[in-house]
XYZ file of C-alpha atoms in Angstrom:
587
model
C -47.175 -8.856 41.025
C -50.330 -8.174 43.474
C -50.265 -8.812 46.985
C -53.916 -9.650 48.104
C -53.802 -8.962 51.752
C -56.535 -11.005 54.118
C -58.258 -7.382 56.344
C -60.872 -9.470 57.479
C -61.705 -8.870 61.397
C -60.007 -12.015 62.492
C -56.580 -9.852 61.514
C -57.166 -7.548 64.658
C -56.314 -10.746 66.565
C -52.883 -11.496 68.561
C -50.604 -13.411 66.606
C -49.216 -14.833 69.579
C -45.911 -12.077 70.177
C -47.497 -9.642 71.810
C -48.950 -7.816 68.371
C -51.580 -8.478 66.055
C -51.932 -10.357 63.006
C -52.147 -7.230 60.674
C -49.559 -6.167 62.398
C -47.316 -8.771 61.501
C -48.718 -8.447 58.200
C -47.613 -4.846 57.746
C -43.909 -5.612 58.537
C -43.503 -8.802 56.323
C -45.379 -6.686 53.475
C -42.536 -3.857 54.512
C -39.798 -6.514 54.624
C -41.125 -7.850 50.709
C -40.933 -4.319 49.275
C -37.265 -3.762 50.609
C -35.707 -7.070 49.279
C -37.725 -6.465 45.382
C -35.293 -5.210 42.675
C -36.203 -1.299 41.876
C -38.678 -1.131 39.584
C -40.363 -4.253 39.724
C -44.363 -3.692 39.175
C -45.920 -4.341 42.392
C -49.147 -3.752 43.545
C -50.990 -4.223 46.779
C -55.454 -5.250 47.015
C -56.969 -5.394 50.276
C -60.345 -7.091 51.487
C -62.901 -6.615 54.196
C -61.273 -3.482 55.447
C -63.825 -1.168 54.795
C -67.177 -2.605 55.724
C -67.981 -4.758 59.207
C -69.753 -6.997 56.723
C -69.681 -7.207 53.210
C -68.725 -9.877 50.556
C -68.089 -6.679 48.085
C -65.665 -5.649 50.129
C -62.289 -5.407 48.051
C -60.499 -2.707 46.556
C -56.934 -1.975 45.271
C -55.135 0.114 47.887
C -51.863 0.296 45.542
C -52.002 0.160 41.822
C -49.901 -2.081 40.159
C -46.545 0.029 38.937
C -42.976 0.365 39.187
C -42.287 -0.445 43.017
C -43.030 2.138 44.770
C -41.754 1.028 48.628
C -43.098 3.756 50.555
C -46.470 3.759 48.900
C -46.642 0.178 49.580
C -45.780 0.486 53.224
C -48.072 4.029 53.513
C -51.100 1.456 52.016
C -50.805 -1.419 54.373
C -50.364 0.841 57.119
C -53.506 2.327 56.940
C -55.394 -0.761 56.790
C -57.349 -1.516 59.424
C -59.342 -4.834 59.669
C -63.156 -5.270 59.976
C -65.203 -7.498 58.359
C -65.905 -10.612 55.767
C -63.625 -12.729 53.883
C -64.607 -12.619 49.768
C -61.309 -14.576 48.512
C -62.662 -15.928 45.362
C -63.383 -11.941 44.025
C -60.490 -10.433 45.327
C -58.934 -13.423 43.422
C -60.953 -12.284 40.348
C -60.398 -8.536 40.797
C -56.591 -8.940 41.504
C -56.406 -11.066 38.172
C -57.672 -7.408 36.298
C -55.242 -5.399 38.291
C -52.400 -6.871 36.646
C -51.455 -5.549 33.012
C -52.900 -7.668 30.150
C -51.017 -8.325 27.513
C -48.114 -7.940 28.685
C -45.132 -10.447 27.494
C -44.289 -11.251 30.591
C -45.854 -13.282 33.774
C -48.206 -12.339 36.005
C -48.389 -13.061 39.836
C -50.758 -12.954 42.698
C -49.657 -13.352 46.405
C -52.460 -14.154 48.195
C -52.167 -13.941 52.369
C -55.021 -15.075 54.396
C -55.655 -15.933 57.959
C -58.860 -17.850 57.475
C -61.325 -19.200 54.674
C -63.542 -17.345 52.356
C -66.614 -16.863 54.887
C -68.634 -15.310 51.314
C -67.715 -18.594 49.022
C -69.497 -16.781 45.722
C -67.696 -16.471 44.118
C -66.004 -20.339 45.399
C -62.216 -19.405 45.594
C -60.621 -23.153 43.749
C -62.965 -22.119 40.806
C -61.662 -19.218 40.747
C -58.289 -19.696 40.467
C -59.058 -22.843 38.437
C -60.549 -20.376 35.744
C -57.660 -17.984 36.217
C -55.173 -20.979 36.059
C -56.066 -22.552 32.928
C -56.593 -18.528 31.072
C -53.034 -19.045 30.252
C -49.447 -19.244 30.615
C -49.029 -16.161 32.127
C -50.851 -16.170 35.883
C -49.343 -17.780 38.894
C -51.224 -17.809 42.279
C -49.191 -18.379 45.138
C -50.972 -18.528 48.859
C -49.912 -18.129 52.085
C -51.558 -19.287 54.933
C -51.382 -17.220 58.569
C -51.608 -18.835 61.122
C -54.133 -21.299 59.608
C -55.134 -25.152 59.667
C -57.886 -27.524 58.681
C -60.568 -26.290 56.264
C -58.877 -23.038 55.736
C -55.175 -24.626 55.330
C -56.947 -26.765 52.561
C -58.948 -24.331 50.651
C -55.194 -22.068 50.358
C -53.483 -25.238 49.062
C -56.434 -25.825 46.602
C -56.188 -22.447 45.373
C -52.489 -22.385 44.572
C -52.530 -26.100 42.973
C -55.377 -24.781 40.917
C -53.846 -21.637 40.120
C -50.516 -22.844 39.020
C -48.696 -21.859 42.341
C -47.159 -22.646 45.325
C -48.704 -22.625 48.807
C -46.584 -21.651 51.906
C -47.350 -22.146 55.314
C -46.294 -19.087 57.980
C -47.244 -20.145 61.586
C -45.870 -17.235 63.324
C -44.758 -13.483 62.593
C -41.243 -14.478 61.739
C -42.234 -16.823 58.815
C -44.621 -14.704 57.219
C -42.135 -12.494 56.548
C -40.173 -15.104 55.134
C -42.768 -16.500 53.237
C -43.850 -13.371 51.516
C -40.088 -12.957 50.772
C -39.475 -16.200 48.970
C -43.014 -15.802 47.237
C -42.280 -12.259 45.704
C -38.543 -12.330 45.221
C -39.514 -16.016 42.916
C -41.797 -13.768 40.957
C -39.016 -11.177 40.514
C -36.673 -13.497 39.648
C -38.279 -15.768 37.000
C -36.906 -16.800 34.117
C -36.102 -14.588 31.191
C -36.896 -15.622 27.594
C -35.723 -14.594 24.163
C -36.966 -15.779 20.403
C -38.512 -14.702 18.136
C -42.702 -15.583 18.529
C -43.555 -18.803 16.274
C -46.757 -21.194 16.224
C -45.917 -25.033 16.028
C -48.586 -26.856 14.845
C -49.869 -30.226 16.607
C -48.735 -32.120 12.921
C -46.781 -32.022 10.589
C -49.053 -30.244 7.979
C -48.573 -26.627 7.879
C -45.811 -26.573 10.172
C -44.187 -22.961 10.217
C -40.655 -23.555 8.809
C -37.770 -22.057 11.019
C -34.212 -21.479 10.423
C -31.521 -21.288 12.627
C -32.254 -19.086 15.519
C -33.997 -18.824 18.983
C -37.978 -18.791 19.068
C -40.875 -18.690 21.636
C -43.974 -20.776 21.940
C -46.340 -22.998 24.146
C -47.023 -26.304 24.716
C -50.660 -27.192 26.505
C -50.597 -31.110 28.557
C -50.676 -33.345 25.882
C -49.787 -31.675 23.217
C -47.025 -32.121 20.322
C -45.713 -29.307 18.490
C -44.077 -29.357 15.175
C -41.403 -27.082 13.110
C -40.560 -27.771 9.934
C -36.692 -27.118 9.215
C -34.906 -27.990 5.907
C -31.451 -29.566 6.604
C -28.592 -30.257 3.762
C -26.531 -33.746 3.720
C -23.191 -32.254 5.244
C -24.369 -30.141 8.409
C -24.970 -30.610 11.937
C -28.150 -29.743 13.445
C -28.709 -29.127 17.359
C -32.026 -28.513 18.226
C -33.353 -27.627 21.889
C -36.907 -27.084 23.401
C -36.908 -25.918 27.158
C -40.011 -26.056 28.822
C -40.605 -23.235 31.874
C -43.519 -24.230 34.443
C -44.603 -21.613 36.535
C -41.648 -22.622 39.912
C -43.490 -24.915 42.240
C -46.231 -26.184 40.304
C -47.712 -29.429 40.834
C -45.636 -31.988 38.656
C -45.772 -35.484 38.901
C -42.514 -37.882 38.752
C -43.024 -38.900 35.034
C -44.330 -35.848 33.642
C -42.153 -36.038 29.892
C -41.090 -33.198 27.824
C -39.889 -35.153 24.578
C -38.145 -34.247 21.372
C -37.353 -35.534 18.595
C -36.289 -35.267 14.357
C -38.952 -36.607 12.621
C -39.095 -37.236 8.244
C -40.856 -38.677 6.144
C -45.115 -39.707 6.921
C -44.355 -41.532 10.140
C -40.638 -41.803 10.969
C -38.295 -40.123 13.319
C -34.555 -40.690 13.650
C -33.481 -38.737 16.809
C -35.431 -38.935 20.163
C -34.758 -37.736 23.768
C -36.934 -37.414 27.047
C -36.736 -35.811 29.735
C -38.579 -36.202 33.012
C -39.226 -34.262 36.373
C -38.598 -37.612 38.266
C -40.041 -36.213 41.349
C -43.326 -34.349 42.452
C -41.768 -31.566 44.807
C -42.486 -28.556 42.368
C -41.925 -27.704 38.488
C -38.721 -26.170 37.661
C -37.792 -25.933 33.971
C -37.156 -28.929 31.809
C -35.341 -29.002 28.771
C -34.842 -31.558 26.164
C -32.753 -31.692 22.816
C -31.411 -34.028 19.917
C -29.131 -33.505 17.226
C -28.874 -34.380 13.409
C -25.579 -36.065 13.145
C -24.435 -36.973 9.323
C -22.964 -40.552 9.639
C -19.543 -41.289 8.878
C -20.581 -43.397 6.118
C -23.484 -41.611 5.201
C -26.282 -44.265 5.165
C -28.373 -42.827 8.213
C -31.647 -42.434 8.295
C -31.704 -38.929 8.409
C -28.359 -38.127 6.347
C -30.483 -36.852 2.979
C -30.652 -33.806 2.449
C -34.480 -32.257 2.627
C -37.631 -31.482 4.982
C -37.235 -32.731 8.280
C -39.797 -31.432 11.477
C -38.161 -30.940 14.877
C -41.050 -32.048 17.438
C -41.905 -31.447 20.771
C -43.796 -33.494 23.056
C -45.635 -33.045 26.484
C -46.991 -35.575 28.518
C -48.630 -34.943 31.687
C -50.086 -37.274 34.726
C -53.484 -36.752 36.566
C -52.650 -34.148 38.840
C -50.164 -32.010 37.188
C -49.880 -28.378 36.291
C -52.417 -27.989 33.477
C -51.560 -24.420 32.607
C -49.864 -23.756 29.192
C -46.035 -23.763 29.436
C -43.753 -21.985 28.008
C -41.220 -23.090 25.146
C -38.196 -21.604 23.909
C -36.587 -23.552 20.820
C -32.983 -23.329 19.700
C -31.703 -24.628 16.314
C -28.087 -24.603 15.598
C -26.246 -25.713 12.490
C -22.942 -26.152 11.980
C -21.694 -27.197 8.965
C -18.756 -29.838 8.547
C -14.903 -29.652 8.884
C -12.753 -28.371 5.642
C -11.531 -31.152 3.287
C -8.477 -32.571 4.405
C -8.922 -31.638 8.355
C -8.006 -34.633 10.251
C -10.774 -33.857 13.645
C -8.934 -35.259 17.011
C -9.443 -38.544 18.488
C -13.478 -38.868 20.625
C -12.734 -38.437 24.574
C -15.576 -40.609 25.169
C -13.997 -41.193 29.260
C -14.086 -39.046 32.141
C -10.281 -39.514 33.158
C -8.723 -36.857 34.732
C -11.916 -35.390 35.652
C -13.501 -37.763 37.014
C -15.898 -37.552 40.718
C -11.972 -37.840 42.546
C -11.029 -34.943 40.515
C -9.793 -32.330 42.333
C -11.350 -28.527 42.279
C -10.567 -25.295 43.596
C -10.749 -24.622 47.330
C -9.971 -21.341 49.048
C -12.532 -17.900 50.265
C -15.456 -18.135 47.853
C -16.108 -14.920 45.636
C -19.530 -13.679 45.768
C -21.976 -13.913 42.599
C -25.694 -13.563 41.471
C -26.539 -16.101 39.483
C -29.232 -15.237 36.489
C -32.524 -17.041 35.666
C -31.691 -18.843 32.736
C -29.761 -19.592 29.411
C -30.234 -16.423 28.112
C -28.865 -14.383 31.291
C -26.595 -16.864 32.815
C -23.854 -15.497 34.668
C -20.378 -16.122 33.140
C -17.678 -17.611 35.331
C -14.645 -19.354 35.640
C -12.476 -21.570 37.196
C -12.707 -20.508 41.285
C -14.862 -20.811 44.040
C -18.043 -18.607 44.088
C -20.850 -17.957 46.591
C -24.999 -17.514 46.151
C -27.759 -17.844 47.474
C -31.187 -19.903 46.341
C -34.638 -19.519 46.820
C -36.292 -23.112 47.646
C -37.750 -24.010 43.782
C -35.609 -21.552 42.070
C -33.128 -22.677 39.807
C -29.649 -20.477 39.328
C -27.682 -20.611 36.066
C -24.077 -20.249 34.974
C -21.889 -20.204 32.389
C -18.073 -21.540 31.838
C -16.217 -20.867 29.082
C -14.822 -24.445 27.816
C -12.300 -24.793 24.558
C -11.504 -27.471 22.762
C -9.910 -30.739 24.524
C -10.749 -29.230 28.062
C -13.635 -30.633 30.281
C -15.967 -28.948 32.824
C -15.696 -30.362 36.565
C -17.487 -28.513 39.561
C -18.980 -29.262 43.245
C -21.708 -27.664 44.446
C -22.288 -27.391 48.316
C -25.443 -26.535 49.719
C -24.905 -24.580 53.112
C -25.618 -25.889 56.756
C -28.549 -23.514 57.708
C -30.829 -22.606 60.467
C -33.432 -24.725 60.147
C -37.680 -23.746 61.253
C -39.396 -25.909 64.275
C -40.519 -28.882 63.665
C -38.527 -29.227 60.254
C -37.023 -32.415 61.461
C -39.953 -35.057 59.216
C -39.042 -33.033 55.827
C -36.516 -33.719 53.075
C -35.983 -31.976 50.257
C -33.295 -32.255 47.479
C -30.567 -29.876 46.144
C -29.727 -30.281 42.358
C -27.473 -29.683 39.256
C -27.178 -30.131 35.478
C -24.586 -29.578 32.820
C -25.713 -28.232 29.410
C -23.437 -28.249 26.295
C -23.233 -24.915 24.410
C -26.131 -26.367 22.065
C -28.380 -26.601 25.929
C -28.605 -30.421 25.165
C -28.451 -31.755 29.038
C -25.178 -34.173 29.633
C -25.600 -34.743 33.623
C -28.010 -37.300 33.789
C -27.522 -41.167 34.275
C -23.592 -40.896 33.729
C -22.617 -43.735 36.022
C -19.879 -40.736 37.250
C -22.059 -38.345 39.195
C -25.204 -37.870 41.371
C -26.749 -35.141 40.285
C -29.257 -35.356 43.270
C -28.365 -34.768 46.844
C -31.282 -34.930 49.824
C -31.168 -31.396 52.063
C -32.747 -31.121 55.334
C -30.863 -28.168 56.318
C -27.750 -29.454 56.542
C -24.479 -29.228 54.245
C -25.260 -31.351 51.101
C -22.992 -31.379 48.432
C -22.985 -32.878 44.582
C -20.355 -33.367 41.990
C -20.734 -32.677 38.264
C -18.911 -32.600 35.000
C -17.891 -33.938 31.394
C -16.183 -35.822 28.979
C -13.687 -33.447 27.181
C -14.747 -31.573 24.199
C -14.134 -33.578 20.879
C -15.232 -32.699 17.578
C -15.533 -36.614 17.229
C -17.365 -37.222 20.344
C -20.791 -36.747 18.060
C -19.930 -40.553 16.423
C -19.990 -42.209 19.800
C -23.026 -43.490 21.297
C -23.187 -42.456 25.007
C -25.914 -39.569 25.393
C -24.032 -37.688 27.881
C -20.885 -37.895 25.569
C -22.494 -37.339 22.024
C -23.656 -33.503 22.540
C -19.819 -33.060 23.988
C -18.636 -31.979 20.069
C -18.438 -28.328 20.467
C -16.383 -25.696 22.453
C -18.059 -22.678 23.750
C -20.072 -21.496 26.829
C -21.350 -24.861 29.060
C -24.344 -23.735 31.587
C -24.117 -25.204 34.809
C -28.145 -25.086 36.479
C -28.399 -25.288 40.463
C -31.370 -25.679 41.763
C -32.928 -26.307 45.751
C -36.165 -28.440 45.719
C -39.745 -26.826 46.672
C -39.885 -28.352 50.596
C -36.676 -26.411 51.276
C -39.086 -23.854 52.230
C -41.026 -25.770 55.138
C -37.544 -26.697 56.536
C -34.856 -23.570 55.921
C -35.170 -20.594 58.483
C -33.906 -18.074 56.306
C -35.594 -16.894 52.978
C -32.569 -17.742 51.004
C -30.036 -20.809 51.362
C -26.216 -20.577 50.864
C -24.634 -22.297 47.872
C -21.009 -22.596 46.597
C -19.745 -23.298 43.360
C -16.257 -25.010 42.873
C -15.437 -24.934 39.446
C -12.291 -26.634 37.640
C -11.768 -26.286 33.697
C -9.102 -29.103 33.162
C -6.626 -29.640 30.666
C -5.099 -27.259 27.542
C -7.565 -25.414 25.479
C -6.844 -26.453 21.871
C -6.766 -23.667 18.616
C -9.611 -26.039 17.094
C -11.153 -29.393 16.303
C -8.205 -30.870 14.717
C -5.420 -33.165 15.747
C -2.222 -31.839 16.701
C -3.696 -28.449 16.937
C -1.977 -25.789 18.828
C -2.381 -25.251 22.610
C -4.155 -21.493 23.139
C -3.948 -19.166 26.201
C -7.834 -18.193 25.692
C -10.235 -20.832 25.603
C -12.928 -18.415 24.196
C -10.736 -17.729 21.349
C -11.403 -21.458 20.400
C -15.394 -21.268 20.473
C -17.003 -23.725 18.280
C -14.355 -23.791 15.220
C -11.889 -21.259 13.975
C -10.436 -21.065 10.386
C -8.239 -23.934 10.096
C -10.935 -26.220 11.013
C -14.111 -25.132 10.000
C -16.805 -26.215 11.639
C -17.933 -23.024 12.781
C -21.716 -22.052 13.662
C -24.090 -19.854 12.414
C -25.536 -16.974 15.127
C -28.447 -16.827 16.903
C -29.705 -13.203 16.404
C -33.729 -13.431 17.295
C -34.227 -11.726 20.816
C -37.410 -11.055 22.502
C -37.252 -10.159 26.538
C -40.091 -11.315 29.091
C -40.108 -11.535 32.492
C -37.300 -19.717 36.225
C -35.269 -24.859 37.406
C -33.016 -27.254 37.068
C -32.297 -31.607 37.391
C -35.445 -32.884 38.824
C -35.248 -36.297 40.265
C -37.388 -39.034 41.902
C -36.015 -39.387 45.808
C -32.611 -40.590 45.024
C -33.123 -42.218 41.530
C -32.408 -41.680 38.504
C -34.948 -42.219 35.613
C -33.277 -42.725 32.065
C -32.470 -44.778 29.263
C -29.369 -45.054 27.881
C -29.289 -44.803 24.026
C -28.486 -42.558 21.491
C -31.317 -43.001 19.713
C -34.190 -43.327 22.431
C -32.848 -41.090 25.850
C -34.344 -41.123 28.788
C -32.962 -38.876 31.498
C -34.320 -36.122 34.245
C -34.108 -32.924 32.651
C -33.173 -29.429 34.422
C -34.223 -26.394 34.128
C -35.344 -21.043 35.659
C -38.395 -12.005 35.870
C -37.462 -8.818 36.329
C -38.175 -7.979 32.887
C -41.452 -7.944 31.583
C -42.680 -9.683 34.991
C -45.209 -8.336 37.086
C-alpha cells in the first residue's frame, strides 16, 4: 500500500480544532501505521510540498517496504505544505511505487483536501487506465474536508479505480477513514491454487483434476475447465469470485456456474447475485455432479464434462478483472452393501426458535476467507468488522448434526448527521464443498438493515445426510457431507458514513445440535469427536480425495437487495445472493 498525501498550500489551513489540516493529517497517518499488522509493505508519496508552484511536484517521501512506523511518522512530519495540486501524476507515479509483479494486490490511499488545480494529467483517466491494468490495483480516496467539484472528482477517481471513496469532514474522521481504508488493504482476502487459464469455450480448455486453482474472470466473460468424471463419483465444484471490497456493483451483477457436456448442453446450473449496489464483497457460486439413483441423468456417463464460469456485469459496475479461485472435489460412492441414513431434508430442532448459547463472549479474529478461516465451536465469540469487509469461520459439523448460529451486530456510536443512512449487516453458510446453503430458505433472513444500532440475524442448516444430495431443495442438496461449514459475516459499505468508530462489534452464537454420527450409514454409532467423522470413514466409504495445490497472495459475504431476497428455487436452475473476503503478498 501507498498513501498519497494532498501537501498542497490549502493543507496549512485550520481544520476547524484549533490545528491545521496537515496537521490532522500527520496524526491520522500516525494513527494508520500503529493499527497495520508488522510487516505490512507500506509506503508514503507526497505532492506540492516542495515547490510554491509546480504541477511536477511529487515525490516518494517513504519507499514502499515492510512497515516501517517511525519512518512513516518521521516522513509526514517533515512535510510542510506549499504549492499545486498534480493528482492525476501522483496517481501515476504512486501506481510505479508499488512492486510489480507481485502475486498479491496493490493499493493506493489517496487523501486530498481539494481538486487537481494541474488536471494533465486528468485524475478519472488516470485511475481509469490504472483500474482496468488489472486485477491487482485498488484506489481508494478520501476526501478532507471537501465538497462540490472536488468531492466529485475523489468519488470519480475511486469508482474508476476500483475503490472506495470515504468522506472525513473533520480531524476525528480522517483518522478513521485512513484506518478503515488501510487496515481493508491489510486484511484482504487470501488465495490458494494452483495458477490455471480457463478458456472462454470449450475448445482447448485446460483439463483439471481435483484440487484448488487460481484464475480471472473479465465482465462478461465465461471461463471453461475441462474435467473428466467416472459414472459412480460425486463431483463438487466451486468458483468464488473476489472484487476489490467496495467496488461499484450493481444489484444483478451474476457470477454463474455450471456442468456443461456434450456441444451445447449443461446439466447443473447455479447463480449467484450481489442483490444490492452498496459495495463488492466476494461472491461465490457452485454445483455438483450427483449420479442418480437410477442412473438415467443427464450427466451420469462417465466422460468429458467442462465446469463453467460465468460473469455478468451491469452498466456501471466494477470493470476490473476479478479474481477466481476454483475448487473441485470428488468423492466417490458408498461401499456395496452400505445402507446411507434417511435425507434430513427439514430444519426441526434447529430451526430460527432454536435455541443457542448465551453467556460472556470469548474474543476472536476472524480470517479473510476459506482458506484462513478461523476454526470455532459451539460458544459465544466476539469481533470486530470493518464496514465492506467480510469475516470468515469455520465449525466443525459430523454426520447427523446441523449448524445453527446468531449473529448480533453491536449498538455503536454513531457520526453526525448519520441519521438518513442505512446500511445492512450480513451472513452465509457454506457446506464443506463452499457451495452457499443460506439463501432463500424460507427459515432465515440472512439480511438485517444497521444504522448503528443492535441488528441481529439468524442462520443455519438442515442436518448432514449422505442422502440429502437426492432431494431437490438447493439449500438442502449440498448438505451430504460432514466436515468444516464456513460461516461469512459481513457489514455493508455505508456502515462507514454512519459508525463512529473504525471497527463495529459483532458476536457470534454458535450451536452444533444433535449426536455426531461414526459415518453416512444408518444405525451408525454415536462419536464423541465430530471431526473424527469428516466426510466418510471406513465402514462407509465415501471418503474424499485432498486438496493439496497451495499458492498464498495477499476479502465479503451475502449481498442482498434492501431487504429482498433474489433467487430461484430449483435444483437444476438456482438463483440466490451469493457471499463472499491481505497480509500476505498484499501491498
Amino acid at each position: 500500500m501507498v498513501m498519497v498525501l494532498d501537501s498542497s498550500g490549502s493543507m496549512a489551513q485550520p481544520d476547524g480544532s484549533g490545528h491545521t489540516r496537515i496537521a490532522a493529517a500527520r496524526t491520522a497517518v500516525a494513527t494508520l501505521a500503529d493499527s497495520l499488522p508488522d510487516g505490512f509493505p507500506t509506503g508514503l508519496r507526497v505532492y506540492g510540498a516542495d515547490k510554491n508552484r509546480g504541477c511536477d511536484d511529487t515525490r516518494l517521501a517513504q519507499p514502499v517496504r515492510p512497515l516501517d512506523r517511525a519512518g512513516l511518522k518521521k516522513a509526514v512530519a517533515e512535510v510542510e505544505p506549499k504549492g499545486d495540486t498534480p493528482i492525476g501524476l501522483s496517481l501515476k507515479k504512486a501506481a510505479a511505487d508499488l512492486p510489480q509483479g507481485s502475486a498479491g494486490r496493490r493499493t493506493i490511499v489517496l487523501i486530498s483536501d481539494g481538486e487537481d488545480t494541474c488536471q494533465s494529467p486528468p485524475p478519472c483517466e488516470v485511475a481509469e487506465e490504472l483500474g482496468r491494468s488489472g486485477v491487482d490495483l485498488r484506489i481508494d480516496t478520501i476526501g478532507f474536508q471537501v465538497r462540490g467539484k472536488a468531492r466529485q472528482q475523489l468519488e470519480c477517481v475511486a469508482q474508476a479505480g476500483n475503490g472506495r471513496y470515504y468522506d472525513a469532514p473533520d480531524a476525528k474522521s480522517l483518522a478513521r477513514q485512513m484506518q478503515r481504508a488501510g487496515t481493508l488493504s491489510a486484511d484482504s482476502y487470501r488465495f490458494r491454487g494452483k495458477q490455471v487459464r480457463g478458456t472462454p469455450a470449450r475448445s482447448g480448455a485446460p483439463a483439471i483434476a481435483p484440487g484448488q486453482y487460481r484464475d480471472t474472470i473479465g465482465p462478461g466473460e465465461k471461463r471453461f475447465y475441462q474435467v473428466r468424471l467416472d459414472d459412480s463419483s460425486t463431483a463438487d465444484f466451486s468458483a468464488t469470485a473476489v472484487p476489490h471490497p467496495g467496488a461499484a456493483v450493481d444489484t444483478t451483477t451474476v457470477l454463474r456456474t455450471q456442468l456443461a457436456y456434450g456441444v451445447d448442453s449443461a446439466c447443473e446450473s447455479s447463480t449467484e447475485v450481489f442483490g444490492q449496489n452498496e459495495g463488492a464483497t466476494p461472491l461465490t457460486s457452485g454445483v455438483s455432479r450427483i449420479p442418480s439413483e437410477d442412473g438415467n441423468g443427464s450427466c451420469d456417463k462417465a466422460g468429458r464434462y467442462w465446469f463453467v464460469v460465468e460473469r455478468e456485469t451491469a452498466d456501471g459496475s466494477d470493470a476490473a478483472r476479478w479474481p477466481l479461485e476454483l475448487t473441485y472435489r470428488s468423492e466417490r460412492p458408498l461401499k456395496k452393501g452400505v445402507t446411507p441414513a434417511q435425507s434430513e431434508p427439514e430444519y426441526g430442532a434447529g430451526g430460527k426458535d432454536a435455541v443457542v448459547p448465551s453467556g460472556a463472549p470469548k474474543d476472536v479474529t476472524g480470517g479473510t476467507g476459506f482458506n484462513d478461516a478461523t476454526k470455532i465451536g459451539e460458544g459465544v465469540w466476539r469481533d470486530k468488522v470493518l464496514p465492506s469487509q467480510t469475516l470468515w469461520y469455520k465449525v466443525p459439523v459430523g454426520w447427523g448434526q446441523q449448524l445453527r448460529y446468531d449473529v448480533e451486530f453491536a449498538n455503536e456510536p454513531t457520526v453526525r448527521g448519520h441519521s438518513a443512512q442505512t446500511s445492512y449487516g450480513a451472513t452465509q453458510v457454506y457446506t464443506p464443498a463452499r457451495q452457499p446453503v443460506g439463501g432463500g430458505t424460507g427459515e432465515f433472513t440472512p439480511q438485517t438493515p444497521y444504522n448503528g444500532r443492535q441488528a441481529s440475524l439468524r442462520m443455519g442448516t438442515v442436518p448432514v445426510s449422505w442422502t440429502n444430495r437426492y432431494e431437490s431443495d438447493p439449500n438442502v442438496v449440498p448438505v451430504h457431507r460432514a466436515g468444516d461449514f464456513y460461516l461469512a459475516v459481513t457489514l455493508g459499505a455505508k456502515a462507514a458514513e454512519i459508525a463512529d468508530n473504525p471497527r463495529i462489534g459483532v458476536v457470534l452464537r454458535v450451536a452444533v445440535l444433535g449426536e455426531a454420527k461414526s459415518g453416512p450409514q444408518a444405525h451408525a454409532a454415536v462419536v464423541k469427536h465430530p471431526a473424527a467423522a469428516d466426510s466418510g470413514t471406513a465402514d462407509g466409504g465415501g471418503g474424499t480425495r485432498p486438496v493439496i495445490a497451495v499458492f498464498g497472495i495477499g476479502v465479503g459475504v451475502l449481498l442482498l437487495a434492501g431487504l429482498a431476497v433474489l433467487y430461484l428455487r430449483g435444483r437444476g436452475n438456482q438463483r440466490r445472493t451469493g457471499t463472499g473476503s491481505g497480509g500476505a503478498g498484499a501491498w
